[in-house]
MMTF fields as JSON, N, C-alpha, C and O atoms, coordinates in Angstrom:
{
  "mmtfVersion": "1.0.0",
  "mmtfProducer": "UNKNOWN",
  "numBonds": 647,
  "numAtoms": 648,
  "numGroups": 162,
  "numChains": 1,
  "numModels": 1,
  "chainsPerModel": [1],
  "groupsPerChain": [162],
  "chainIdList": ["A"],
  "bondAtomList": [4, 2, 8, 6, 12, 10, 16, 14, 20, 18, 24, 22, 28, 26, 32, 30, 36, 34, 40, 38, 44, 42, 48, 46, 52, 50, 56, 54, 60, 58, 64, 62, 68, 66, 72, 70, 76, 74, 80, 78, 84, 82, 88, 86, 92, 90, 96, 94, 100, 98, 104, 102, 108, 106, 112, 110, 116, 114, 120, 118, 124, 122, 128, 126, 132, 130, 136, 134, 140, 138, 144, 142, 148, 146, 152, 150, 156, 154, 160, 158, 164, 162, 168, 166, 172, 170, 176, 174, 180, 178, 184, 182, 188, 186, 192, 190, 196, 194, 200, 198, 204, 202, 208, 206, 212, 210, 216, 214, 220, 218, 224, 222, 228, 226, 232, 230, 236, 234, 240, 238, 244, 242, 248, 246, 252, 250, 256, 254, 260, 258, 264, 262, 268, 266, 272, 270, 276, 274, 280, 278, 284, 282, 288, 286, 292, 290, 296, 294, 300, 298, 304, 302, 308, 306, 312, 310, 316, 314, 320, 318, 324, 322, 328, 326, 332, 330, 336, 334, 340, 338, 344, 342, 348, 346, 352, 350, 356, 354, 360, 358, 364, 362, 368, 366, 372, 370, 376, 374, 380, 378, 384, 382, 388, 386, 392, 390, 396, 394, 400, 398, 404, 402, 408, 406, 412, 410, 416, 414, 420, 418, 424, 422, 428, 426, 432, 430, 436, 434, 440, 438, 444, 442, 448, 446, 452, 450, 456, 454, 460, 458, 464, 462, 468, 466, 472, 470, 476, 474, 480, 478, 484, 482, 488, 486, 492, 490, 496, 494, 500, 498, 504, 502, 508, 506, 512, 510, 516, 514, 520, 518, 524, 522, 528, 526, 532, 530, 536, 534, 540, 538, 544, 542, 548, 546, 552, 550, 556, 554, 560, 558, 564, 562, 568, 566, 572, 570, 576, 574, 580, 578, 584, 582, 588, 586, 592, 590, 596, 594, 600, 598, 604, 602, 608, 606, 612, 610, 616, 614, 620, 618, 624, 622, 628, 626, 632, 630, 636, 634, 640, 638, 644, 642],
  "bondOrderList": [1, 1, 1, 1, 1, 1, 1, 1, 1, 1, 1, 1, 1, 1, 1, 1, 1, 1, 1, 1, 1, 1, 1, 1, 1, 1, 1, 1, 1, 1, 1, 1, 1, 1, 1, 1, 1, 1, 1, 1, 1, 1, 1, 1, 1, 1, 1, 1, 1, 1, 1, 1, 1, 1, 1, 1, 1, 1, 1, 1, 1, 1, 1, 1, 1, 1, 1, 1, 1, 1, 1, 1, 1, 1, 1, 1, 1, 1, 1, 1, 1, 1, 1, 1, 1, 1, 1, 1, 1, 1, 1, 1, 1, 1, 1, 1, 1, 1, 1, 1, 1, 1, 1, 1, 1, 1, 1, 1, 1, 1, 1, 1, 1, 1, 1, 1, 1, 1, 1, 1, 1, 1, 1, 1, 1, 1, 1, 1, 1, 1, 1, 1, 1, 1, 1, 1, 1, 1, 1, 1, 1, 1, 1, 1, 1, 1, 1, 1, 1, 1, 1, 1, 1, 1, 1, 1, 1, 1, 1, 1, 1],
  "groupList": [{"groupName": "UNK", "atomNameList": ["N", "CA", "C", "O"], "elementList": ["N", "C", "C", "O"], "formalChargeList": [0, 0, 0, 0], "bondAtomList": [1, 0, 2, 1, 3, 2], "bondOrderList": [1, 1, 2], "singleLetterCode": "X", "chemCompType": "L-PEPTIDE LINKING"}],
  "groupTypeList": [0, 0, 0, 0, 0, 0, 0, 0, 0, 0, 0, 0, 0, 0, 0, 0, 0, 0, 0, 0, 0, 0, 0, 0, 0, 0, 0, 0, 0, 0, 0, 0, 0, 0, 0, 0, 0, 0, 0, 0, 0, 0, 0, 0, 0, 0, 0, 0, 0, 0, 0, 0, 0, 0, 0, 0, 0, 0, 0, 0, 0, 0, 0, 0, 0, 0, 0, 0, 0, 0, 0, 0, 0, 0, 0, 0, 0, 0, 0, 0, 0, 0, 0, 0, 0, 0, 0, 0, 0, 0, 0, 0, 0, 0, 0, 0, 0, 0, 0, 0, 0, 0, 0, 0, 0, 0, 0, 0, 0, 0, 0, 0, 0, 0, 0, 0, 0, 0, 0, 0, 0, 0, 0, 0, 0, 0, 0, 0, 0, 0, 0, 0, 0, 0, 0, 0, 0, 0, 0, 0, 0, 0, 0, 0, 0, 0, 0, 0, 0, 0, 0, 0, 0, 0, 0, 0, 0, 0, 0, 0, 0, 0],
  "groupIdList": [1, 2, 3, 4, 5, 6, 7, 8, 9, 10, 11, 12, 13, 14, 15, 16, 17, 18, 19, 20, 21, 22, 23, 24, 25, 26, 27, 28, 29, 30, 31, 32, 33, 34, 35, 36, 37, 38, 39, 40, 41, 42, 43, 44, 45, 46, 47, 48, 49, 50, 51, 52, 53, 54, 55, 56, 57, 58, 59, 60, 61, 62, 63, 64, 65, 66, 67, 68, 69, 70, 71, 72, 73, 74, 75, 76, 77, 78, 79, 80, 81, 82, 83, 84, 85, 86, 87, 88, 89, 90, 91, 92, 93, 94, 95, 96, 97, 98, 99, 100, 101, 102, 103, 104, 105, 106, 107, 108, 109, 110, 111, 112, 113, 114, 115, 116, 117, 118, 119, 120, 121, 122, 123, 124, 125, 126, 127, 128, 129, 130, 131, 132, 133, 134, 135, 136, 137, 138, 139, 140, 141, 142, 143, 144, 145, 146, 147, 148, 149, 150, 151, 152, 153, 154, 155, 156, 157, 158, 159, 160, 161, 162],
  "secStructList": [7, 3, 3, 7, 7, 7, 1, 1, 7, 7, 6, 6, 1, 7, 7, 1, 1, 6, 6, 6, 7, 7, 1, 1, 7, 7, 7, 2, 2, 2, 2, 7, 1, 7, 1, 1, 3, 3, 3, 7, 1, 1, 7, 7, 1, 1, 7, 7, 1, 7, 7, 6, 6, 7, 3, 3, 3, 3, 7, 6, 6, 1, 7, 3, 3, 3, 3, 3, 7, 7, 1, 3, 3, 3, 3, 3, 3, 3, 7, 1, 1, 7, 7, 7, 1, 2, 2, 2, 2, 2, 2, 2, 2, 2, 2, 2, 2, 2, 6, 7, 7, 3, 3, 7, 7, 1, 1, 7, 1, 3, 3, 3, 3, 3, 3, 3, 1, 1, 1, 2, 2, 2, 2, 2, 2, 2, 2, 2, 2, 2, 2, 6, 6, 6, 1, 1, 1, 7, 7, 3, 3, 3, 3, 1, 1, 1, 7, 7, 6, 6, 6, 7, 7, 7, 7, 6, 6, 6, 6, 6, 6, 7],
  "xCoordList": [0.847, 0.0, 0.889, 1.85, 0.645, 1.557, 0.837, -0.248, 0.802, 0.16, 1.364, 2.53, 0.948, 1.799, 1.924, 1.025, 2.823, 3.348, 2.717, 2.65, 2.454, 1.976, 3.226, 4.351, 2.918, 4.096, 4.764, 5.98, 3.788, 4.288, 4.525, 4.483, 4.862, 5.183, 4.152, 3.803, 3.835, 1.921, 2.592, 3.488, 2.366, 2.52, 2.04, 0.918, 3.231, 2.967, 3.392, 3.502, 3.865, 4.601, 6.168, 6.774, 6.891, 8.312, 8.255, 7.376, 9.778, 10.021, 11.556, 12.267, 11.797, 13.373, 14.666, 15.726, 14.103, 15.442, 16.031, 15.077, 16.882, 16.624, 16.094, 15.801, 15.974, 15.892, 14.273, 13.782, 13.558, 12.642, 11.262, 10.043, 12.474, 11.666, 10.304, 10.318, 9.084, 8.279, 8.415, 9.579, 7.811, 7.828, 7.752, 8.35, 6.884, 6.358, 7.251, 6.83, 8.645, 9.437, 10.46, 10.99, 11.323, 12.632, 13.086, 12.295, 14.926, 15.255, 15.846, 15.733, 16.315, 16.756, 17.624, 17.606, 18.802, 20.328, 19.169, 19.118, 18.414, 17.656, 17.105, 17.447, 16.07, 15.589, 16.782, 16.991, 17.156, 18.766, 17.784, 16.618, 19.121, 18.391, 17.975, 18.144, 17.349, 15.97, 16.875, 17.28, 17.13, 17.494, 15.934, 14.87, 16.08, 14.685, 13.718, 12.799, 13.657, 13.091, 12.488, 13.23, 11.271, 11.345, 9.879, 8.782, 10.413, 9.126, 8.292, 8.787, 6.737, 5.85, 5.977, 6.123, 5.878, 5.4, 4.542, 4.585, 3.964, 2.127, 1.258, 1.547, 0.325, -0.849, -0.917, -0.895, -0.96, -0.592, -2.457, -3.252, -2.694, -4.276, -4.885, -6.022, -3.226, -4.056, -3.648, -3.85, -2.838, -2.674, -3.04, -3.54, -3.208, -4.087, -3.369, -2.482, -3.499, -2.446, -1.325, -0.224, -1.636, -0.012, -0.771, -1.553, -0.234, -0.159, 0.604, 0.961, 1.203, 2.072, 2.658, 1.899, 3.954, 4.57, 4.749, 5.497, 4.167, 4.769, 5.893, 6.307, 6.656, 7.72, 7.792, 7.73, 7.923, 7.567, 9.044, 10.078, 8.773, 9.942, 9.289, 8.417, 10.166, 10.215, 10.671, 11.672, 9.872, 10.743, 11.223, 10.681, 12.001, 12.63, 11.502, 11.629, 10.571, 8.871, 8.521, 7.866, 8.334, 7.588, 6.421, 5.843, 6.279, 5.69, 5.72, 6.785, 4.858, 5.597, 5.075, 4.094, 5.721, 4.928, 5.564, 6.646, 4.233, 4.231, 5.783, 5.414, 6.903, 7.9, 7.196, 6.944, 6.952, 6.341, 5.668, 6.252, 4.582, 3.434, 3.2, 2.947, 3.104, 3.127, 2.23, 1.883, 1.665, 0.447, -1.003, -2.052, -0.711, -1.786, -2.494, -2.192, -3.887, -5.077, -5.054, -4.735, -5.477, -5.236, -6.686, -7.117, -7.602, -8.617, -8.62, -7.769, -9.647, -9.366, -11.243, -12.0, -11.336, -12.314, -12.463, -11.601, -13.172, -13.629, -15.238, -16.259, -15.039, -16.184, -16.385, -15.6, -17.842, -18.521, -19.445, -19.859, -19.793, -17.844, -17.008, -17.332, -15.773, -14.77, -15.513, -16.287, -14.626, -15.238, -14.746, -14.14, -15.031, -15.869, -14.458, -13.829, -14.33, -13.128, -13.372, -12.602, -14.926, -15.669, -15.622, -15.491, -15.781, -15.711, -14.703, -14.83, -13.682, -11.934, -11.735, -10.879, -12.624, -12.084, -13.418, -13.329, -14.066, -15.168, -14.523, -14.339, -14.189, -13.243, -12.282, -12.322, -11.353, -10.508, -10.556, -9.653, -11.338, -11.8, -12.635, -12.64, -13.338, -13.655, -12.159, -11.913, -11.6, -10.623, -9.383, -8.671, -9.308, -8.384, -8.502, -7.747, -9.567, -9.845, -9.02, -8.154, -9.033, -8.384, -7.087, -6.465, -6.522, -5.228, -5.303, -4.839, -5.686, -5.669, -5.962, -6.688, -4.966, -4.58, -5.264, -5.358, -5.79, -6.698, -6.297, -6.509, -5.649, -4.968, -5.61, -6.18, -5.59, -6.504, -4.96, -3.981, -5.454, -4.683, -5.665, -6.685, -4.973, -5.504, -6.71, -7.561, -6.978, -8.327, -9.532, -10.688, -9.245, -9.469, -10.342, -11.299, -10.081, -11.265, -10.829, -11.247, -10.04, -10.064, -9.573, -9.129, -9.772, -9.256, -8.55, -8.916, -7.206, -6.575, -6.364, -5.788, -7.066, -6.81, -6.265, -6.589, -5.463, -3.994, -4.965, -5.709, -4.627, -5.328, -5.028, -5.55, -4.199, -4.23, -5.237, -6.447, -4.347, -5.415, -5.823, -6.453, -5.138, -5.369, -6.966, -7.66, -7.095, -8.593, -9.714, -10.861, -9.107, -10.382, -11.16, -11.311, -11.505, -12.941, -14.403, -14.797, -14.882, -15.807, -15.471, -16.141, -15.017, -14.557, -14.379, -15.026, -13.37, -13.115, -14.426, -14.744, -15.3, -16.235, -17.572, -18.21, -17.622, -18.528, -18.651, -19.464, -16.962, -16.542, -16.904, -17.43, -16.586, -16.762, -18.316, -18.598, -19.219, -20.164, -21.087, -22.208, -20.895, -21.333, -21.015, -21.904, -19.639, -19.057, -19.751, -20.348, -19.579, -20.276, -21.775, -22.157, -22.361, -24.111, -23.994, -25.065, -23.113, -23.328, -22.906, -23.017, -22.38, -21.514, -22.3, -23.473, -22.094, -22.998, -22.931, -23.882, -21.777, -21.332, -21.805, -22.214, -21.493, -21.433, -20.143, -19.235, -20.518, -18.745, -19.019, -20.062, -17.643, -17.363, -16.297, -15.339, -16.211, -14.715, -14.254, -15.193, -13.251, -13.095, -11.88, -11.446, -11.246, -9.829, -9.233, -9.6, -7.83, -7.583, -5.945, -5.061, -5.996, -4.851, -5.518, -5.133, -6.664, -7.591, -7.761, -7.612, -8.25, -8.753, -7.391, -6.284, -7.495, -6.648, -7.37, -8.524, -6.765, -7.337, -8.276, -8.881, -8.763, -9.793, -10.712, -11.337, -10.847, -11.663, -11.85, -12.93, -10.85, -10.427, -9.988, -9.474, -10.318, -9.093, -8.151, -8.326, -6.667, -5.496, -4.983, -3.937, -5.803, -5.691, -3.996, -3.496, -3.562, -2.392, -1.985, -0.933, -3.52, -3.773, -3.709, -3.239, -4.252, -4.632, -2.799, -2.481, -2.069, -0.543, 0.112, 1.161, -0.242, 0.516, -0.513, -0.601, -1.096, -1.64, -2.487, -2.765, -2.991, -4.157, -5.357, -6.119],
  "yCoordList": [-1.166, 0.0, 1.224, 1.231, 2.344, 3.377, 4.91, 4.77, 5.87, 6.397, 7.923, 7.676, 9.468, 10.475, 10.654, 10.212, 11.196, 11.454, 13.585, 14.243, 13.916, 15.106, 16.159, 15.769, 17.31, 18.534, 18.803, 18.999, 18.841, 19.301, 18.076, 17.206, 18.111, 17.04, 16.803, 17.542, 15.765, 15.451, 14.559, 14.085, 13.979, 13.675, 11.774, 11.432, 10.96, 9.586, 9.338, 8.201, 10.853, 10.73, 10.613, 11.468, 9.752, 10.157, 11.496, 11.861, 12.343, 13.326, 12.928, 11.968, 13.813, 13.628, 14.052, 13.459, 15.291, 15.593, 15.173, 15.253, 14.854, 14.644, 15.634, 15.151, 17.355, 18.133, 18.073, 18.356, 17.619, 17.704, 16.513, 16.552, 15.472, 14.006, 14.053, 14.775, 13.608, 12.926, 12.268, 11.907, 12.044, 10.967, 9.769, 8.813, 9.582, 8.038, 7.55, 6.998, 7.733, 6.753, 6.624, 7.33, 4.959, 5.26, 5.257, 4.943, 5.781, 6.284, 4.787, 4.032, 4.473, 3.498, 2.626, 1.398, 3.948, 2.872, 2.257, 1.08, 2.428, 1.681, 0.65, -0.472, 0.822, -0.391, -1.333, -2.416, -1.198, -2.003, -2.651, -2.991, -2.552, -3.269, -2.954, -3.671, -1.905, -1.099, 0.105, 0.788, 0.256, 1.928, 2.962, 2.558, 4.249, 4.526, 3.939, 3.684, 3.656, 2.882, 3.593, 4.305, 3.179, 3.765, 2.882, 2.651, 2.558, 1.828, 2.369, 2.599, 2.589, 3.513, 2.785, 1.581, 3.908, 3.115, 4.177, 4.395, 4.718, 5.051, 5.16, 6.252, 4.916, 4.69, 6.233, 7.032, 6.479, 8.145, 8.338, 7.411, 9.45, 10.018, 10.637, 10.707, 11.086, 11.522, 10.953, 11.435, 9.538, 8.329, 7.889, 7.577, 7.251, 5.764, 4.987, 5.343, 3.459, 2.351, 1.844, 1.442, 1.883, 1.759, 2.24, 3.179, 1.227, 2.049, 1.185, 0.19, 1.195, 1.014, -0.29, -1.224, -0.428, -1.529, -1.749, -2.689, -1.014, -1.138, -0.712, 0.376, -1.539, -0.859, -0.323, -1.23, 1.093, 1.314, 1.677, 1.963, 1.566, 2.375, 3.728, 3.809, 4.644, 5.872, 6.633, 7.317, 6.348, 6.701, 8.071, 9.04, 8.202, 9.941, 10.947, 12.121, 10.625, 11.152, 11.25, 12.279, 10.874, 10.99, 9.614, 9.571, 8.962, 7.581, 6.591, 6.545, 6.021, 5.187, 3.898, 4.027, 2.488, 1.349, 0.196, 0.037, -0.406, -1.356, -2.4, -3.353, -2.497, -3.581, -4.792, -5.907, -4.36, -5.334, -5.182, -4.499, -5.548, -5.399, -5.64, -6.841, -4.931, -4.94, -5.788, -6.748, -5.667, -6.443, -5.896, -6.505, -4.43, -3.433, -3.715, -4.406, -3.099, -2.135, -0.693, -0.063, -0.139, 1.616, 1.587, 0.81, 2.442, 2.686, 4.571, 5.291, 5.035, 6.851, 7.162, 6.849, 7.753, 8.612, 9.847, 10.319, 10.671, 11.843, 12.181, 11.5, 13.407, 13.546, 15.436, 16.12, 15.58, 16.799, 16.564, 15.486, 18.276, 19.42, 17.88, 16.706, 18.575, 17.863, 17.298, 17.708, 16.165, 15.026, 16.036, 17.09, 15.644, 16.407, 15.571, 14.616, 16.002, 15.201, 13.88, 12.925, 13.897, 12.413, 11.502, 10.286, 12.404, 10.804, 10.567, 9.834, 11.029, 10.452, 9.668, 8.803, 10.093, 9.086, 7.798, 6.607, 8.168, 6.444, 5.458, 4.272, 6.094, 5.336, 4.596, 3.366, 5.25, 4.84, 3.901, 3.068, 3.775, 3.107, 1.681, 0.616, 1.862, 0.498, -0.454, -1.614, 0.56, -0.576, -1.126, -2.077, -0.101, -0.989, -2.819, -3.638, -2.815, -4.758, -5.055, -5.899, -4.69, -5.035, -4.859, -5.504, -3.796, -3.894, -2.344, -2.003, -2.132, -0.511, 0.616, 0.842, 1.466, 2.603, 3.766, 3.831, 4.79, 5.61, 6.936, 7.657, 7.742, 8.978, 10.38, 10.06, 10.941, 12.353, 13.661, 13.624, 14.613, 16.02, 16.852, 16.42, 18.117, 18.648, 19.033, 18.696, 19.728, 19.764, 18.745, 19.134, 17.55, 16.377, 16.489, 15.744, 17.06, 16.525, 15.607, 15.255, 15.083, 13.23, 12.202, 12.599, 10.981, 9.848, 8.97, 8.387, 8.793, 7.182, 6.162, 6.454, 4.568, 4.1, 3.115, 2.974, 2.475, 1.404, -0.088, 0.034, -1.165, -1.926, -3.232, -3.378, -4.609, -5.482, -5.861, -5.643, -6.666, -7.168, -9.101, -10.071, -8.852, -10.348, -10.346, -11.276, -8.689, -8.51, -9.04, -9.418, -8.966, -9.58, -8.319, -7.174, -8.9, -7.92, -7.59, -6.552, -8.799, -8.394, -7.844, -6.812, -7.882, -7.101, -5.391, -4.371, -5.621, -3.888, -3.446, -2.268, -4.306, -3.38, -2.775, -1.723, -4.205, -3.576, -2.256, -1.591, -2.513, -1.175, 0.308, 1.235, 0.286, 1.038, 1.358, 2.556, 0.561, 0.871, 1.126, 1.499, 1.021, 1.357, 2.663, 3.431, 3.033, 4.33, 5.277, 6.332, 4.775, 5.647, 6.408, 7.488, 5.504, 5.34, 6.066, 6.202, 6.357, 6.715, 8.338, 8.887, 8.858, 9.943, 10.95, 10.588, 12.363, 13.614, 13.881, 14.202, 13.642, 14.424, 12.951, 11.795, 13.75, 12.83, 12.126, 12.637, 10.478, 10.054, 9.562, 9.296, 9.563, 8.565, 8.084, 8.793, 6.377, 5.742, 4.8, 4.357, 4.337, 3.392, 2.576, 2.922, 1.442, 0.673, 1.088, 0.969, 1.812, 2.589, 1.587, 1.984, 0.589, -0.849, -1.907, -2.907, -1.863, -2.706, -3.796, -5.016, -2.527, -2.005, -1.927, -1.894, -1.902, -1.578, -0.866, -1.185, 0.09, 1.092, 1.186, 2.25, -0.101, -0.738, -1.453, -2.433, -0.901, -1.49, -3.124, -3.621, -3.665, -4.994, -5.149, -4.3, -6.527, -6.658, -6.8, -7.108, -6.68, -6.943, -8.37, -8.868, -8.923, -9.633, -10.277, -11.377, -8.61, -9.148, -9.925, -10.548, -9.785, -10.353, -12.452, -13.257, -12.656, -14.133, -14.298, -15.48, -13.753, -14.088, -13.975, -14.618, -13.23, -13.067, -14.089, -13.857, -14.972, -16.28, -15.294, -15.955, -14.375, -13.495, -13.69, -12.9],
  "zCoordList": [0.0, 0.0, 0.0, 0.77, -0.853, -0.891, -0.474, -1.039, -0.021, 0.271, 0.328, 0.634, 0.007, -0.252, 1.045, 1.761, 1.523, 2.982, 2.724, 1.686, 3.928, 3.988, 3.686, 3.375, 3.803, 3.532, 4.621, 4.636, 5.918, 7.675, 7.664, 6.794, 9.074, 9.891, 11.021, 11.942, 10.735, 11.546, 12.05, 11.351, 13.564, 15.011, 14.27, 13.897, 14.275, 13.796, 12.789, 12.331, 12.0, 10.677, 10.574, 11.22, 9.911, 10.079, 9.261, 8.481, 9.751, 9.255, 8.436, 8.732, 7.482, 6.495, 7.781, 7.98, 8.515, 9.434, 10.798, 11.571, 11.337, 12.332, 13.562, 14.656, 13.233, 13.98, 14.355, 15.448, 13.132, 12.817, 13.48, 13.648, 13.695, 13.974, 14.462, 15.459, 14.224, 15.143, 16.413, 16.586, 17.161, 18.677, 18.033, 18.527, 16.621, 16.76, 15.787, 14.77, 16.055, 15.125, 15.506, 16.364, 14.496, 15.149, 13.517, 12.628, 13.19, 11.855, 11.741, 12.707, 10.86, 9.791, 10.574, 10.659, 11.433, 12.006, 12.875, 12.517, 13.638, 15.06, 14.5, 14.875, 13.413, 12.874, 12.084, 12.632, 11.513, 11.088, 9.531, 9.33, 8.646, 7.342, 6.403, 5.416, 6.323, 5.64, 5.544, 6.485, 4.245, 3.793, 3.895, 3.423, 4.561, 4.699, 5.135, 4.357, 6.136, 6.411, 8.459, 9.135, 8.868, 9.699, 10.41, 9.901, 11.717, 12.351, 13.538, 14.642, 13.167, 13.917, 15.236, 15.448, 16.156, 17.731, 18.158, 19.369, 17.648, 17.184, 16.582, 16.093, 16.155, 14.62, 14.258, 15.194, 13.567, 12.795, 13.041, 13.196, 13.019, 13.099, 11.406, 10.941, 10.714, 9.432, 8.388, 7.273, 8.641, 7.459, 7.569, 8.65, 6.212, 6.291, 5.908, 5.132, 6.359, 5.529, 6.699, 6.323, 7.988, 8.533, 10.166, 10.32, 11.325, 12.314, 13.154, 12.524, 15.001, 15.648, 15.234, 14.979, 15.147, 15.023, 13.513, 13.247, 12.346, 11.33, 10.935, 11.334, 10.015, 9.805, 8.391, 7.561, 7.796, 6.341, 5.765, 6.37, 4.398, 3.835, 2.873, 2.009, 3.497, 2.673, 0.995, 0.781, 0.245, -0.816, -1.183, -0.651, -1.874, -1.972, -2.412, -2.064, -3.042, -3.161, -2.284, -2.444, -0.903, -0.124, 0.214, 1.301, -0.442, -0.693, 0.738, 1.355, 1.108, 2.119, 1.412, 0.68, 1.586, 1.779, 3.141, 3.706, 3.223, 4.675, 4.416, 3.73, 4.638, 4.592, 5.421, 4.964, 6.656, 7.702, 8.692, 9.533, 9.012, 9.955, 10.92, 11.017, 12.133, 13.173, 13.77, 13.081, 15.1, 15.362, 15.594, 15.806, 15.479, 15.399, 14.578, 13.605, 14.874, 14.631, 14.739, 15.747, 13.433, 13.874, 13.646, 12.793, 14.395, 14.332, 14.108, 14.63, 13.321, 13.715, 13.332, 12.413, 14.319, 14.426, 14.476, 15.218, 14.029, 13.415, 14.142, 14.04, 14.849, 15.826, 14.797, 14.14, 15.197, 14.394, 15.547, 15.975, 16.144, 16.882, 17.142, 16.967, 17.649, 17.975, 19.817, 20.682, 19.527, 20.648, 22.032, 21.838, 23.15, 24.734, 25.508, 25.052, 26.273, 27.075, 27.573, 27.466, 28.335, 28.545, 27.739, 27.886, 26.499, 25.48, 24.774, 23.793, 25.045, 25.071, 26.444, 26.628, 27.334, 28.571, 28.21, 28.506, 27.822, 27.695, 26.832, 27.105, 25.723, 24.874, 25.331, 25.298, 25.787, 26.714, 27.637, 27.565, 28.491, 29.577, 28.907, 29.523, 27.534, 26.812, 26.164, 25.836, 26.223, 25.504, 26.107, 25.781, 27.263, 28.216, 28.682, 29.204, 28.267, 28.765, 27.485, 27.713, 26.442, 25.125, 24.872, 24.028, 25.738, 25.517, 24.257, 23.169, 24.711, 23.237, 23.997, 24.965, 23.086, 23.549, 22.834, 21.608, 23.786, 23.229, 22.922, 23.897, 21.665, 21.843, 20.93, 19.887, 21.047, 20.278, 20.61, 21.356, 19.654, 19.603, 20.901, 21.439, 21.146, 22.005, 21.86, 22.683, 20.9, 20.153, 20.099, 20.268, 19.879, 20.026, 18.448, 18.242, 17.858, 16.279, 15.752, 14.65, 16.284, 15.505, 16.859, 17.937, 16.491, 17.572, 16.931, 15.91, 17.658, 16.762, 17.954, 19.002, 17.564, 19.113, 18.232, 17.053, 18.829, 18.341, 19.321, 20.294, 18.701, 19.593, 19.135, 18.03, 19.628, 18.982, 18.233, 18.299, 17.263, 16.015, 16.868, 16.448, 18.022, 18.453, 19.496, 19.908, 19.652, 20.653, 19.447, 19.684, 18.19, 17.1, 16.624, 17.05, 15.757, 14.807, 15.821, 16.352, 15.795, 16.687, 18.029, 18.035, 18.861, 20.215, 19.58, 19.819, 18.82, 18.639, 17.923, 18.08, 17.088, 16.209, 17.471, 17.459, 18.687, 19.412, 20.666, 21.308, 20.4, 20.984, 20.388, 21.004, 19.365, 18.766, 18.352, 18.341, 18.057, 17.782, 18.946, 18.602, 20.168, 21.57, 21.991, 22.359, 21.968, 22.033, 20.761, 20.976, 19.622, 18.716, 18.805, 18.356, 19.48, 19.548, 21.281, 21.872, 21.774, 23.067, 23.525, 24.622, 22.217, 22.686, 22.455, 22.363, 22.289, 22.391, 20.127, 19.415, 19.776, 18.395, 17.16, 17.271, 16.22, 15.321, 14.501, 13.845, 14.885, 14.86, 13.279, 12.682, 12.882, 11.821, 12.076, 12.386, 11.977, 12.196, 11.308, 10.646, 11.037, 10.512, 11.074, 12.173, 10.372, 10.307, 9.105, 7.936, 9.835, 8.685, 8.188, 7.429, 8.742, 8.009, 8.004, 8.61, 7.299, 6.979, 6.131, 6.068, 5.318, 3.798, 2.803, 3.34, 1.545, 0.594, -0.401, -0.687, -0.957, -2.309, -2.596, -2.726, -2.817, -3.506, -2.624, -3.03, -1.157, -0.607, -0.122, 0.197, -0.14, -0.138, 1.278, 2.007, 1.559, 3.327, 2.783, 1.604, 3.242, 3.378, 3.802, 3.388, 4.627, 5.38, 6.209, 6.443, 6.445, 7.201, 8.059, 8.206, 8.988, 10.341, 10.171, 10.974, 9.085, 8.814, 8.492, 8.622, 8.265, 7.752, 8.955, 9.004, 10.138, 11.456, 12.452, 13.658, 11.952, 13.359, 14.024, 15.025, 14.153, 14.8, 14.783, 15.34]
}
């Protein structure tokens, strides 16, 4: 999956400098192997295609694709107004039995929660669709290392025993 890398530097994205870096990565010497290469240890909020524990490579375009796949789930939600502090903590508080981590910008107009792909489909979808149906705004969410281009599973998860 290839996807254009943004112009800024958005929080989950690698960056080209080192002055510049993101939190959610480590550069090439750490991962070992991989020219360009750089592995998330957070699900990005405004990519799609990739979240904690992947490891991607960068092309000189800006391009990323998946080398190897972590054990994540990136989930991201999109609240209209932006989501209430309560319902960053309800979220939160559902998915801790699961092992997933619940994170938003200060603002909070979007959500990315990282969450093994071993809690399963159904567990995370009823999470989500409980939290969705329960909150004050209007959500939209999806699995955003799902899907492929074309609307297809990936099915990374069936290749990693999950």
């Amino acid at each position: 999956m290839r996807a254009k890398r943004p112009s800024r530097n958005v929080p989950g994205w690698p960056s080209t400098s080192a002055s510049d870096r993101a939190p959610h990565e480590q550069p090439d010497d750490e991962v070992g192997g991989f020219p360009s290469s750089y592995e998330l240890t957070g699900s990005p909020g405004l990519v799609e295609g990739c979240a904690a524990g992947d490891l991607l490579e960068i092309d000189a375009d800006g391009l990323f694709q998946v080398v190897r796949r972590g054990p994540n789930l990136c989930i991201q939600a999109y609240g209209r107004p932006p989501f209430d502090a309560e319902s960053l903590e309800s979220l939160n508080s559902a998915f801790v039995p699961l092992g997933g981590l619940v994170e938003a910008p200060t603002d909070r107009r979007f959500i990315v929660v990282t969450v093994p792909a071993a809690a399963g489909f159904p567990a995370v979808e009823a999470v989500m669709e409980r939290w969705a149906a329960s909150v004050s705004v209007l959500v939209e969410w999806g699995f955003s290392n799902v899907f492929g281009p074309d609307a297809e599973p990936l099915n990374w998860w069936l290749e990693s025993g999950v």
